[in-house]
CSV table of C-alpha atoms and ligand atoms in Angstrom, one decimal:
chain,number,residue,atom,x,y,z
A,686,LYS,CA,55.3,-143.2,142.2
A,687,CYS,CA,53.9,-140.0,141.6
A,688,PRO,CA,55.7,-138.4,138.8
A,689,ASP,CA,55.4,-134.7,139.7
A,690,VAL,CA,57.8,-134.1,142.8
A,691,ILE,CA,61.3,-133.0,142.9
A,692,THR,CA,63.5,-135.6,144.1
A,693,LYS,CA,66.7,-133.6,143.9
A,694,THR,CA,68.0,-130.1,144.2
A,695,ASP,CA,70.1,-127.9,141.7
A,696,TRP,CA,73.0,-128.7,143.9
A,697,LEU,CA,72.3,-132.2,143.6
A,698,ALA,CA,71.0,-133.0,147.2
A,699,PRO,CA,68.4,-135.7,147.4
A,700,ILE,CA,64.8,-134.9,148.4
A,701,LEU,CA,63.2,-137.9,150.3
A,702,TRP,CA,60.1,-139.1,149.2
A,703,GLU,CA,58.9,-142.9,150.0
A,704,GLY,CA,60.0,-144.9,147.1
A,705,THR,CA,63.2,-142.9,146.2
A,706,PHE,CA,65.6,-144.8,148.4
A,707,ASP,CA,66.7,-148.3,149.0
A,708,ARG,CA,66.3,-148.6,152.8
A,709,ARG,CA,68.0,-152.3,152.7
A,710,VAL,CA,71.3,-150.9,151.0
A,711,LEU,CA,71.6,-147.9,153.3
A,712,GLU,CA,70.7,-150.5,156.5
A,713,LYS,CA,73.6,-152.4,155.2
A,714,HIS,CA,75.8,-149.3,155.2
A,715,TYR,CA,74.9,-148.3,158.5
A,716,ARG,CA,75.0,-151.4,160.3
A,717,ARG,CA,78.6,-151.9,159.6
A,718,ARG,CA,79.4,-148.2,160.7
A,719,ASN,CA,77.7,-149.1,164.3
A,720,ILE,CA,75.9,-145.6,164.6
A,721,THR,CA,74.6,-143.9,167.4
A,722,VAL,CA,71.9,-141.4,166.5
A,723,GLY,CA,70.7,-138.5,169.0
A,724,LEU,CA,67.0,-137.2,169.1
A,725,ALA,CA,66.8,-133.5,170.8
A,726,VAL,CA,63.4,-132.4,171.6
A,727,PHE,CA,62.4,-129.7,173.4
A,728,ALA,CA,59.2,-128.4,175.1
A,729,THR,CA,58.1,-125.5,177.3
A,730,GLY,CA,55.1,-124.5,179.2
A,731,ARG,CA,52.6,-125.9,180.8
A,732,PHE,CA,51.7,-128.5,177.9
A,733,ALA,CA,55.0,-129.9,177.8
A,734,GLU,CA,54.1,-133.2,179.1
A,735,GLU,CA,51.0,-133.3,177.0
A,736,TYR,CA,53.5,-132.9,173.6
A,737,LEU,CA,56.1,-135.1,174.9
A,738,ARG,CA,54.2,-138.1,175.9
A,739,PRO,CA,52.8,-139.1,172.6
A,740,PHE,CA,56.2,-137.6,170.7
A,741,LEU,CA,57.9,-139.9,172.8
A,742,HIS,CA,56.0,-143.2,172.5
A,743,SER,CA,55.9,-142.7,168.9
A,744,ALA,CA,59.8,-141.9,168.4
A,745,ASN,CA,60.2,-144.8,170.5
A,746,LYS,CA,58.3,-146.9,168.0
A,747,HIS,CA,59.3,-145.7,164.7
A,748,PHE,CA,62.4,-143.5,165.1
A,749,LEU,CA,65.6,-145.2,163.9
A,750,THR,CA,64.3,-148.6,165.2
A,751,GLY,CA,66.7,-151.0,165.6
A,752,TYR,CA,69.8,-148.5,166.3
A,753,ARG,CA,71.5,-147.0,169.3
A,754,MET,CA,70.0,-143.9,170.1
A,755,ILE,CA,69.8,-141.4,172.7
A,756,PHE,CA,67.0,-139.1,173.6
A,757,TYR,CA,67.9,-135.5,174.6
A,758,ILE,CA,65.0,-133.9,176.7
A,759,THR,CA,64.9,-130.3,177.3
A,760,VAL,CA,62.4,-129.0,179.5
A,761,ASP,CA,62.0,-125.8,181.8
A,762,ALA,CA,59.8,-127.7,184.6
A,763,PHE,CA,59.6,-130.6,186.3
A,764,PHE,CA,58.8,-133.4,184.0
A,765,GLN,CA,58.2,-137.2,184.5
A,766,LEU,CA,59.4,-139.5,181.6
A,767,PRO,CA,56.6,-141.6,180.2
A,768,ASP,CA,56.3,-145.1,180.9
A,769,ILE,CA,58.7,-146.6,178.0
A,770,GLN,CA,59.8,-150.3,177.9
A,771,PRO,CA,63.7,-150.2,178.7
A,772,SER,CA,65.7,-151.3,175.9
A,773,PRO,CA,69.5,-151.4,175.6
A,774,LEU,CA,69.4,-149.6,172.5
A,775,ARG,CA,67.4,-146.3,173.9
A,776,THR,CA,69.0,-144.1,176.6
A,777,PHE,CA,66.7,-141.1,177.7
A,778,LYS,CA,68.7,-138.1,179.1
A,779,ALA,CA,67.0,-135.1,180.3
A,780,PHE,CA,67.9,-131.5,180.7
A,781,LYS,CA,66.5,-128.5,182.7
A,782,VAL,CA,67.0,-124.8,181.0
A,783,GLY,CA,67.0,-121.9,183.6
A,784,THR,CA,65.2,-118.6,182.8
A,785,GLU,CA,68.1,-116.5,183.4
A,786,ARG,CA,68.4,-115.5,179.7
A,787,TRP,CA,65.3,-113.5,179.8
A,788,TRP,CA,66.2,-111.5,176.6
A,789,LEU,CA,65.6,-114.7,174.6
A,790,ASP,CA,62.4,-116.3,174.3
A,791,GLY,CA,61.4,-120.0,175.2
A,792,PRO,CA,62.5,-122.0,171.8
A,793,LEU,CA,65.8,-119.9,171.8
A,794,VAL,CA,66.6,-120.5,175.2
A,795,HIS,CA,66.5,-124.1,174.3
A,796,VAL,CA,68.3,-123.9,171.0
A,797,LYS,CA,71.1,-122.1,172.9
A,798,SER,CA,71.3,-124.8,175.8
A,799,LEU,CA,71.1,-127.4,173.1
A,800,GLY,CA,74.2,-125.6,171.5
A,801,GLU,CA,76.1,-125.8,174.7
A,802,HIS,CA,75.3,-129.6,175.5
A,803,ILE,CA,76.5,-130.4,171.9
A,804,ALA,CA,79.7,-128.8,172.3
A,805,SER,CA,80.3,-130.6,176.2
A,806,ARG,CA,79.0,-134.0,175.4
A,807,ILE,CA,76.7,-134.8,172.6
A,808,ARG,CA,79.3,-134.4,170.0
A,809,ASP,CA,81.2,-137.3,171.6
A,810,GLU,CA,78.1,-139.5,172.1
A,811,VAL,CA,76.4,-139.6,168.5
A,812,ASP,CA,77.4,-140.0,165.0
A,813,PHE,CA,74.0,-137.8,163.8
A,814,LEU,CA,71.6,-135.8,165.7
A,815,PHE,CA,68.0,-134.5,165.0
A,816,SER,CA,66.6,-131.5,167.0
A,817,MET,CA,62.9,-131.7,166.8
A,818,ALA,CA,59.7,-129.8,168.4
A,819,ALA,CA,57.6,-132.0,170.4
A,820,ASN,CA,54.5,-131.1,168.8
A,821,GLN,CA,54.6,-133.6,166.4
A,822,VAL,CA,53.9,-137.5,166.1
A,823,PHE,CA,55.8,-140.1,164.2
A,824,GLN,CA,53.2,-142.3,162.2
A,825,ASN,CA,55.6,-144.6,160.2
A,826,LYS,CA,59.1,-145.6,160.0
A,827,PHE,CA,61.7,-142.7,160.2
A,828,GLY,CA,64.5,-144.8,159.1
A,829,VAL,CA,68.6,-144.4,158.2
A,830,GLU,CA,67.3,-142.7,155.0
A,831,THR,CA,67.2,-139.6,156.7
A,832,LEU,CA,70.8,-139.5,157.8
A,833,GLY,CA,73.2,-137.1,156.4
A,834,PRO,CA,75.6,-134.2,157.3
A,835,LEU,CA,73.1,-131.5,157.0
A,836,VAL,CA,69.2,-132.5,156.9
A,837,ALA,CA,66.5,-130.0,156.4
A,838,GLN,CA,62.8,-130.2,156.4
A,839,LEU,CA,60.5,-128.9,153.5
A,840,HIS,CA,57.7,-126.8,154.7
A,841,ALA,CA,54.4,-128.9,154.2
A,842,TRP,CA,52.3,-125.8,153.3
A,843,TRP,CA,55.0,-123.8,151.3
A,844,TYR,CA,56.2,-126.9,149.3
A,845,PHE,CA,53.1,-126.4,147.2
A,846,ARG,CA,53.4,-122.9,146.6
A,847,ASN,CA,55.0,-120.5,144.5
A,848,THR,CA,58.7,-119.4,145.1
A,849,GLU,CA,57.8,-115.9,144.8
A,850,ASN,CA,55.4,-116.0,147.7
A,851,PHE,CA,57.6,-117.7,150.4
A,852,PRO,CA,57.4,-115.4,153.6
A,853,TYR,CA,61.1,-114.9,153.4
A,854,GLU,CA,62.3,-112.1,155.7
A,855,ARG,CA,62.7,-109.2,152.7
A,856,ARG,CA,63.8,-106.2,154.9
A,857,PRO,CA,67.6,-105.6,154.1
A,858,ILE,CA,68.7,-104.7,157.6
A,859,SER,CA,67.5,-108.1,159.1
A,860,ALA,CA,70.2,-110.9,159.4
A,861,ALA,CA,67.5,-113.0,157.8
A,862,CYS,CA,67.0,-111.1,154.7
A,863,ILE,CA,66.7,-113.0,151.4
A,864,PRO,CA,66.1,-110.8,148.6
A,865,PHE,CA,63.1,-111.1,145.9
A,866,GLY,CA,63.9,-113.5,143.2
A,867,GLN,CA,66.4,-115.6,145.4
A,868,GLY,CA,65.9,-118.8,147.5
A,869,ASP,CA,65.5,-122.3,146.8
A,870,PHE,CA,62.9,-123.9,149.0
A,871,TYR,CA,60.8,-122.9,152.1
A,872,TYR,CA,62.0,-124.9,155.1
A,873,GLY,CA,59.9,-125.8,158.1
A,874,SER,CA,61.6,-125.2,161.8
A,875,LEU,CA,60.0,-128.2,163.3
A,876,MET,CA,63.2,-130.2,162.6
A,877,VAL,CA,66.8,-130.0,161.7
A,878,GLY,CA,69.2,-132.8,161.3
A,879,GLY,CA,73.0,-133.7,160.6
A,880,THR,CA,76.1,-134.3,162.4
A,881,PRO,CA,76.6,-132.8,165.7
A,882,HIS,CA,79.4,-130.7,164.2
A,883,ASN,CA,77.0,-129.4,161.7
A,884,ILE,CA,74.0,-128.6,164.1
A,885,LEU,CA,76.4,-126.8,166.0
A,886,ASP,CA,77.7,-124.4,163.5
A,887,PHE,CA,73.7,-124.1,162.6
A,888,ILE,CA,72.9,-122.9,166.1
A,889,LYS,CA,75.8,-120.7,166.3
A,890,GLU,CA,74.9,-118.9,163.1
A,891,TYR,CA,71.2,-118.9,163.7
A,892,LEU,CA,71.7,-117.3,167.3
A,893,ASN,CA,74.0,-114.6,165.9
A,894,GLY,CA,71.1,-113.6,163.3
A,895,VAL,CA,68.7,-113.5,166.0
A,896,ILE,CA,70.6,-111.6,168.4
A,897,HIS,CA,71.6,-109.0,165.4
A,898,ASP,CA,68.2,-108.5,164.8
A,899,ILE,CA,66.9,-108.1,168.4
A,900,LYS,CA,69.7,-105.5,168.8
A,901,ASN,CA,68.3,-103.6,165.9
A,902,GLY,CA,64.6,-103.7,167.1
A,903,LEU,CA,63.7,-106.3,164.5
A,904,ASN,CA,61.2,-109.2,165.2
A,905,SER,CA,62.1,-111.8,162.3
A,906,THR,CA,60.7,-115.1,163.3
A,907,SER,CA,63.2,-118.1,164.0
A,908,GLU,CA,61.8,-119.8,160.9
A,909,LYS,CA,63.0,-117.0,158.8
A,910,HIS,CA,66.7,-117.5,160.4
A,911,LEU,CA,66.7,-121.0,159.9
A,912,ASN,CA,65.6,-120.3,156.0
A,913,LYS,CA,68.5,-117.8,155.7
A,914,TYR,CA,71.0,-120.4,157.1
A,915,PHE,CA,70.0,-122.8,154.6
A,916,TYR,CA,69.9,-120.5,152.0
A,917,LEU,CA,73.6,-119.8,152.6
A,918,ASN,CA,74.5,-123.2,153.6
A,919,LYS,CA,72.8,-126.0,151.4
A,920,PRO,CA,71.4,-128.9,153.0
A,921,THR,CA,72.9,-132.3,151.8
A,922,LYS,CA,69.3,-133.9,152.3
A,923,LEU,CA,66.0,-132.6,152.1
A,924,LEU,CA,62.9,-134.3,153.6
A,925,SER,CA,59.8,-133.9,151.7
A,926,PRO,CA,56.6,-132.9,153.4
A,927,GLU,CA,55.6,-136.6,154.1
A,928,TYR,CA,58.1,-136.1,157.0
A,929,SER,CA,56.4,-133.1,158.5
A,930,TRP,CA,52.5,-133.3,157.4
A,931,ASP,CA,50.1,-130.7,158.8
A,932,LEU,CA,47.2,-132.4,159.8
A,933,ALA,CA,45.0,-129.4,159.5
A,934,PHE,CA,45.4,-130.3,155.4
A,935,SER,CA,44.0,-133.1,153.7
A,936,PRO,CA,47.0,-134.3,152.0
A,937,PRO,CA,47.5,-133.9,148.0
A,938,PRO,CA,48.3,-137.0,146.0
A,939,GLN,CA,51.8,-136.4,146.3
A,940,ILE,CA,51.5,-137.2,150.0
A,941,GLN,CA,51.4,-140.9,149.9
A,942,TYR,CA,52.9,-141.9,153.1
A,943,VAL,CA,53.2,-139.7,156.0
A,944,LYS,CA,55.9,-140.4,158.5
A,945,VAL,CA,55.4,-137.7,160.8
A,946,ALA,CA,52.4,-135.3,161.7
A,947,HIS,CA,51.6,-132.3,163.4
A,948,ASP,CA,48.3,-130.1,163.6
A,949,SER,CA,48.9,-126.5,163.1
A,950,GLN,CA,45.3,-125.8,164.3
A,951,ARG,CA,45.3,-127.7,167.4
A,952,LYS,CA,45.4,-124.8,170.0
A,953,LEU,CA,46.4,-125.4,173.3
B,723,LIG,C1,79.2,-150.3,168.8
B,723,LIG,O1,79.2,-149.1,169.6
B,723,LIG,C2,79.0,-149.1,171.0
B,723,LIG,C3,79.0,-147.7,171.4
B,723,LIG,O2,79.6,-146.7,170.8
B,723,LIG,C4,80.1,-150.0,171.3
B,723,LIG,O3,79.9,-150.2,172.9
B,723,LIG,C5,80.2,-151.3,170.7
B,723,LIG,O4,81.1,-152.0,171.3
B,723,LIG,C6,80.3,-151.4,169.4
B,723,LIG,N1,80.1,-152.5,168.7
B,723,LIG,C7,81.0,-152.8,167.6
B,723,LIG,C8,80.6,-154.2,166.9
B,723,LIG,O5,81.9,-152.1,167.5
B,724,LIG,C1,57.1,-107.2,163.4
B,724,LIG,O1,57.0,-105.7,163.4
B,724,LIG,C2,56.1,-105.2,162.4
B,724,LIG,C3,56.3,-103.6,162.5
B,724,LIG,O2,56.3,-103.1,164.0
B,724,LIG,C4,54.6,-105.6,162.6
B,724,LIG,O3,54.0,-105.3,161.4
B,724,LIG,C5,55.0,-107.2,162.1
B,724,LIG,O4,53.8,-107.7,162.5
B,724,LIG,C6,55.8,-107.8,163.5
B,724,LIG,N1,56.0,-109.2,163.0
B,724,LIG,C7,56.0,-110.2,164.1
B,724,LIG,C8,56.5,-111.5,163.5
B,724,LIG,O5,56.0,-110.1,165.2
Protein backbone atom coordinates (compact mmCIF):
# COMPACT_ATOMS: atom_id res chain seq x y z
CA LYS A 1 0.00 0.00 0.00
CA CYS A 2 1.27 3.40 -0.95
CA PRO A 3 2.31 5.06 2.33
CA ASP A 4 1.80 8.73 1.54
CA VAL A 5 -1.96 8.94 1.75
CA ILE A 6 -4.02 10.21 4.66
CA THR A 7 -6.20 7.42 6.09
CA LYS A 8 -7.71 9.26 9.07
CA THR A 9 -8.84 12.82 9.65
CA ASP A 10 -8.04 14.96 12.72
CA TRP A 11 -11.50 14.09 14.03
CA LEU A 12 -10.75 10.37 13.49
CA ALA A 13 -13.00 9.73 10.52
CA PRO A 14 -11.56 7.07 8.19
CA ILE A 15 -10.56 8.00 4.66
CA LEU A 16 -11.22 5.03 2.42
CA TRP A 17 -8.53 3.80 0.08
CA GLU A 18 -8.38 0.31 -1.36
CA GLY A 19 -6.59 -1.84 1.22
CA THR A 20 -7.61 0.23 4.27
CA PHE A 21 -10.73 -1.80 5.08
CA ASP A 22 -11.72 -5.45 5.44
CA ARG A 23 -14.77 -5.86 3.29
CA ARG A 24 -15.49 -9.40 4.52
CA VAL A 25 -15.90 -8.28 8.12
CA LEU A 26 -18.10 -5.38 7.01
CA GLU A 27 -20.22 -7.66 4.83
CA LYS A 28 -20.93 -9.87 7.84
CA HIS A 29 -22.05 -6.89 9.85
CA TYR A 30 -24.35 -5.44 7.19
CA ARG A 31 -25.82 -8.81 6.15
CA ARG A 32 -27.05 -9.27 9.70
CA ARG A 33 -28.60 -5.82 9.63
CA ASN A 34 -30.57 -6.68 6.45
CA ILE A 35 -30.05 -3.20 5.02
CA THR A 36 -31.61 -1.41 2.06
CA VAL A 37 -29.54 1.28 0.34
CA GLY A 38 -30.89 4.08 -1.84
CA LEU A 39 -29.06 5.64 -4.76
CA ALA A 40 -30.55 8.94 -5.88
CA VAL A 41 -29.36 10.26 -9.20
CA PHE A 42 -30.40 13.27 -11.16
CA ALA A 43 -29.84 14.35 -14.70
CA THR A 44 -31.23 17.35 -16.49
CA GLY A 45 -31.34 18.62 -20.00
CA ARG A 46 -31.11 16.94 -23.30
CA PHE A 47 -28.11 14.83 -22.36
CA ALA A 48 -29.85 13.26 -19.38
CA GLU A 49 -30.37 9.91 -21.05
CA GLU A 50 -26.89 9.84 -22.46
CA TYR A 51 -25.47 10.10 -18.94
CA LEU A 52 -28.07 8.02 -17.18
CA ARG A 53 -27.74 4.92 -19.30
CA PRO A 54 -24.06 4.19 -18.50
CA PHE A 55 -24.53 5.43 -14.93
CA LEU A 56 -27.41 3.04 -14.22
CA HIS A 57 -25.85 0.09 -16.02
CA SER A 58 -22.57 0.48 -14.18
CA ALA A 59 -24.29 1.10 -10.82
CA ASN A 60 -26.39 -1.99 -11.32
CA LYS A 61 -23.19 -3.94 -11.75
CA HIS A 62 -20.94 -2.40 -9.06
CA PHE A 63 -22.98 -0.48 -6.47
CA LEU A 64 -23.72 -2.47 -3.28
CA THR A 65 -23.96 -5.68 -5.27
CA GLY A 66 -25.91 -8.35 -3.42
CA TYR A 67 -27.80 -5.89 -1.21
CA ARG A 68 -31.34 -4.66 -1.56
CA MET A 69 -31.31 -1.24 -3.14
CA ILE A 70 -33.61 1.34 -4.62
CA PHE A 71 -32.66 3.68 -7.44
CA TYR A 72 -34.36 7.07 -7.18
CA ILE A 73 -34.06 8.71 -10.57
CA THR A 74 -34.99 12.37 -10.90
CA VAL A 75 -35.44 13.74 -14.39
CA ASP A 76 -37.02 16.84 -15.86
CA ALA A 77 -38.30 15.26 -19.04
CA PHE A 78 -39.58 11.97 -20.34
CA PHE A 79 -37.07 9.26 -19.73
CA GLN A 80 -36.96 5.62 -20.63
CA LEU A 81 -35.31 3.25 -18.18
CA PRO A 82 -32.41 1.45 -19.80
CA ASP A 83 -32.80 -2.23 -20.41
CA ILE A 84 -31.58 -3.71 -17.12
CA GLN A 85 -32.09 -7.33 -16.10
CA PRO A 86 -34.81 -7.39 -13.43
CA SER A 87 -33.67 -8.48 -9.99
CA PRO A 88 -35.60 -8.81 -6.72
CA LEU A 89 -32.78 -6.83 -5.07
CA ARG A 90 -33.10 -3.81 -7.38
CA THR A 91 -36.05 -1.43 -7.53
CA PHE A 92 -36.28 1.62 -9.80
CA LYS A 93 -38.37 4.66 -8.97
CA ALA A 94 -38.48 7.72 -11.19
CA PHE A 95 -39.50 11.24 -10.17
CA LYS A 96 -40.17 14.10 -12.50
CA VAL A 97 -39.42 17.62 -11.29
CA GLY A 98 -41.43 20.61 -12.38
CA THR A 99 -40.02 23.88 -13.58
CA GLU A 100 -42.08 26.13 -11.30
CA ARG A 101 -39.10 27.00 -9.13
CA TRP A 102 -37.61 29.31 -11.71
CA TRP A 103 -35.37 31.03 -9.16
CA LEU A 104 -33.35 27.90 -8.51
CA ASP A 105 -31.13 26.51 -11.22
CA GLY A 106 -31.38 22.92 -12.44
CA PRO A 107 -29.30 21.06 -9.83
CA LEU A 108 -30.92 22.99 -6.98
CA VAL A 109 -34.40 22.07 -8.11
CA HIS A 110 -33.31 18.46 -7.91
CA VAL A 111 -31.76 18.84 -4.49
CA LYS A 112 -34.96 20.44 -3.22
CA SER A 113 -37.07 17.75 -4.82
CA LEU A 114 -34.87 15.03 -3.32
CA GLY A 115 -35.33 16.62 0.10
CA GLU A 116 -39.10 16.47 -0.30
CA HIS A 117 -38.99 12.83 -1.34
CA ILE A 118 -36.73 11.90 1.57
CA ALA A 119 -39.13 13.56 3.98
CA SER A 120 -42.22 11.95 2.50
CA ARG A 121 -41.02 8.38 1.87
CA ILE A 122 -37.36 7.66 1.23
CA ARG A 123 -36.52 7.81 4.93
CA ASP A 124 -38.91 4.91 5.56
CA GLU A 125 -37.59 2.91 2.63
CA VAL A 126 -33.81 2.85 3.04
CA ASP A 127 -31.18 2.70 5.80
CA PHE A 128 -28.52 4.57 3.82
CA LEU A 129 -28.76 6.90 0.89
CA PHE A 130 -26.30 8.21 -1.68
CA SER A 131 -27.05 11.15 -3.93
CA MET A 132 -24.93 11.25 -7.07
CA ALA A 133 -24.61 13.24 -10.26
CA ALA A 134 -25.26 11.15 -13.37
CA ASN A 135 -22.09 12.10 -15.26
CA GLN A 136 -20.14 9.34 -13.53
CA VAL A 137 -19.48 5.69 -14.26
CA PHE A 138 -18.77 2.93 -11.74
CA GLN A 139 -15.70 0.98 -12.73
CA ASN A 140 -15.17 -1.31 -9.75
CA LYS A 141 -16.94 -2.55 -6.65
CA PHE A 142 -18.51 0.19 -4.55
CA GLY A 143 -19.42 -1.81 -1.46
CA VAL A 144 -20.57 -1.62 2.16
CA GLU A 145 -17.27 0.01 3.16
CA THR A 146 -18.76 3.29 1.93
CA LEU A 147 -21.73 3.23 4.31
CA GLY A 148 -21.85 5.55 7.30
CA PRO A 149 -23.88 8.30 8.98
CA LEU A 150 -22.41 11.13 6.86
CA VAL A 151 -20.13 10.38 3.93
CA ALA A 152 -18.23 12.96 1.88
CA GLN A 153 -16.17 12.62 -1.29
CA LEU A 154 -12.69 14.14 -1.51
CA HIS A 155 -12.24 16.20 -4.63
CA ALA A 156 -9.86 14.31 -6.91
CA TRP A 157 -7.95 17.39 -8.05
CA TRP A 158 -7.74 19.35 -4.81
CA TYR A 159 -6.75 16.39 -2.65
CA PHE A 160 -3.28 16.69 -4.13
CA ARG A 161 -3.07 20.45 -3.64
CA ASN A 162 -2.21 22.74 -0.78
CA THR A 163 -5.01 23.71 1.64
CA GLU A 164 -4.16 27.39 1.20
CA ASN A 165 -5.17 27.25 -2.45
CA PHE A 166 -8.53 25.53 -1.99
CA PRO A 167 -11.22 27.41 -3.91
CA TYR A 168 -13.41 27.96 -0.83
CA GLU A 169 -15.78 30.91 -0.77
CA ARG A 170 -13.85 33.69 1.00
CA ARG A 171 -16.28 36.61 0.95
CA PRO A 172 -17.51 37.05 4.55
CA ILE A 173 -20.99 38.04 3.42
CA SER A 174 -21.57 34.65 1.78
CA ALA A 175 -23.15 31.82 3.77
CA ALA A 176 -20.48 29.55 2.26
CA CYS A 177 -17.55 31.58 3.60
CA ILE A 178 -14.58 29.68 5.03
CA PRO A 179 -11.89 32.19 6.08
CA PHE A 180 -8.26 31.78 5.06
CA GLY A 181 -6.38 29.46 7.38
CA GLN A 182 -9.46 27.36 8.07
CA GLY A 183 -11.04 24.33 6.44
CA ASP A 184 -10.10 20.66 6.36
CA PHE A 185 -10.36 19.25 2.86
CA TYR A 186 -11.88 20.26 -0.42
CA TYR A 187 -14.89 18.06 -1.07
CA GLY A 188 -16.38 17.24 -4.44
CA SER A 189 -20.06 17.68 -5.11
CA LEU A 190 -20.60 14.64 -7.34
CA MET A 191 -21.68 12.46 -4.42
CA VAL A 192 -22.90 12.69 -0.85
CA GLY A 193 -23.95 9.80 1.35
CA GLY A 194 -25.32 8.98 4.76
CA THR A 195 -28.49 8.15 6.60
CA PRO A 196 -31.63 9.67 5.03
CA HIS A 197 -32.00 11.80 8.15
CA ASN A 198 -28.50 13.29 7.76
CA ILE A 199 -28.90 13.81 4.02
CA LEU A 200 -32.11 15.69 4.71
CA ASP A 201 -30.34 17.93 7.26
CA PHE A 202 -27.61 18.55 4.75
CA ILE A 203 -30.12 19.49 2.03
CA LYS A 204 -31.96 21.91 4.34
CA GLU A 205 -28.79 23.71 5.44
CA TYR A 206 -27.38 23.75 1.97
CA LEU A 207 -30.53 25.25 0.45
CA ASN A 208 -30.70 27.84 3.25
CA GLY A 209 -27.17 28.91 2.41
CA VAL A 210 -27.77 29.05 -1.32
CA ILE A 211 -30.99 31.04 -0.91
CA HIS A 212 -29.31 33.41 1.55
CA ASP A 213 -26.66 34.12 -1.07
CA ILE A 214 -29.11 34.55 -3.94
CA LYS A 215 -31.05 37.08 -1.85
CA ASN A 216 -27.80 38.94 -1.22
CA GLY A 217 -26.89 39.03 -4.86
CA LEU A 218 -24.03 36.57 -4.45
CA ASN A 219 -23.24 33.77 -6.83
CA SER A 220 -21.24 31.22 -4.89
CA THR A 221 -21.21 27.73 -6.41
CA SER A 222 -23.08 24.74 -5.00
CA GLU A 223 -19.75 23.08 -4.33
CA LYS A 224 -18.67 25.91 -2.05
CA HIS A 225 -21.86 25.62 -0.04
CA LEU A 226 -21.29 21.88 0.25
CA ASN A 227 -17.77 22.55 1.51
CA LYS A 228 -19.10 24.93 4.12
CA TYR A 229 -21.59 22.31 5.31
CA PHE A 230 -18.88 19.68 5.76
CA TYR A 231 -16.64 22.23 7.45
CA LEU A 232 -19.34 22.77 10.10
CA ASN A 233 -20.64 19.19 10.16
CA LYS A 234 -17.66 16.88 9.92
CA PRO A 235 -18.32 13.80 7.80
CA THR A 236 -17.97 10.47 9.62
CA LYS A 237 -16.34 8.87 6.60
CA LEU A 238 -14.43 10.27 3.63
CA LEU A 239 -14.07 8.60 0.26
CA SER A 240 -10.63 8.98 -1.28
CA PRO A 241 -10.28 10.25 -4.86
CA GLU A 242 -10.39 6.58 -5.91
CA TYR A 243 -14.15 6.97 -5.61
CA SER A 244 -14.34 9.96 -7.94
CA TRP A 245 -11.43 9.95 -10.30
CA ASP A 246 -11.37 12.54 -13.08
CA LEU A 247 -10.34 10.77 -16.27
CA ALA A 248 -8.98 14.03 -17.66
CA PHE A 249 -5.94 13.50 -15.43
CA SER A 250 -3.62 10.54 -15.41
CA PRO A 251 -3.69 9.04 -11.92
CA PRO A 252 -0.75 9.60 -9.54
CA PRO A 253 0.69 6.50 -7.79
CA GLN A 254 -1.65 7.02 -4.83
CA ILE A 255 -4.61 6.17 -7.05
CA GLN A 256 -4.36 2.42 -7.49
CA TYR A 257 -7.93 1.38 -7.92
CA VAL A 258 -10.52 3.68 -9.50
CA LYS A 259 -14.03 2.79 -8.40
CA VAL A 260 -15.97 5.67 -9.91
CA ALA A 261 -14.82 7.87 -12.78
CA HIS A 262 -16.00 11.00 -14.50
CA ASP A 263 -14.55 13.13 -17.23
CA SER A 264 -14.50 16.88 -16.63
CA GLN A 265 -13.14 17.51 -20.12
CA ARG A 266 -16.00 15.78 -21.86
CA LYS A 267 -18.10 18.60 -23.24
CA LEU A 268 -21.67 17.84 -24.15
C1 LIG B 1 -35.22 -7.84 5.25
O1 LIG B 1 -35.89 -6.64 4.92
C2 LIG B 1 -36.87 -6.79 3.93
C3 LIG B 1 -37.41 -5.42 3.51
O2 LIG B 1 -37.22 -4.46 4.47
C4 LIG B 1 -37.97 -7.71 4.43
O3 LIG B 1 -38.95 -7.88 3.45
C5 LIG B 1 -37.35 -9.05 4.81
O4 LIG B 1 -38.33 -9.88 5.38
C6 LIG B 1 -36.19 -8.87 5.78
N1 LIG B 1 -35.51 -10.15 5.98
C7 LIG B 1 -35.16 -10.57 7.18
C8 LIG B 1 -34.47 -11.89 7.22
O5 LIG B 1 -35.40 -9.95 8.19
C1 LIG C 1 -19.60 35.93 -9.42
O1 LIG C 1 -19.64 37.33 -9.58
C2 LIG C 1 -18.34 37.94 -9.55
C3 LIG C 1 -18.53 39.44 -9.52
O2 LIG C 1 -19.64 39.84 -10.25
C4 LIG C 1 -17.56 37.44 -10.76
O3 LIG C 1 -16.27 38.03 -10.76
C5 LIG C 1 -17.43 35.94 -10.67
O4 LIG C 1 -16.78 35.40 -11.80
C6 LIG C 1 -18.80 35.28 -10.53
N1 LIG C 1 -18.59 33.87 -10.19
C7 LIG C 1 -19.35 32.91 -10.67
C8 LIG C 1 -19.05 31.54 -10.18
O5 LIG C 1 -20.26 33.11 -11.47
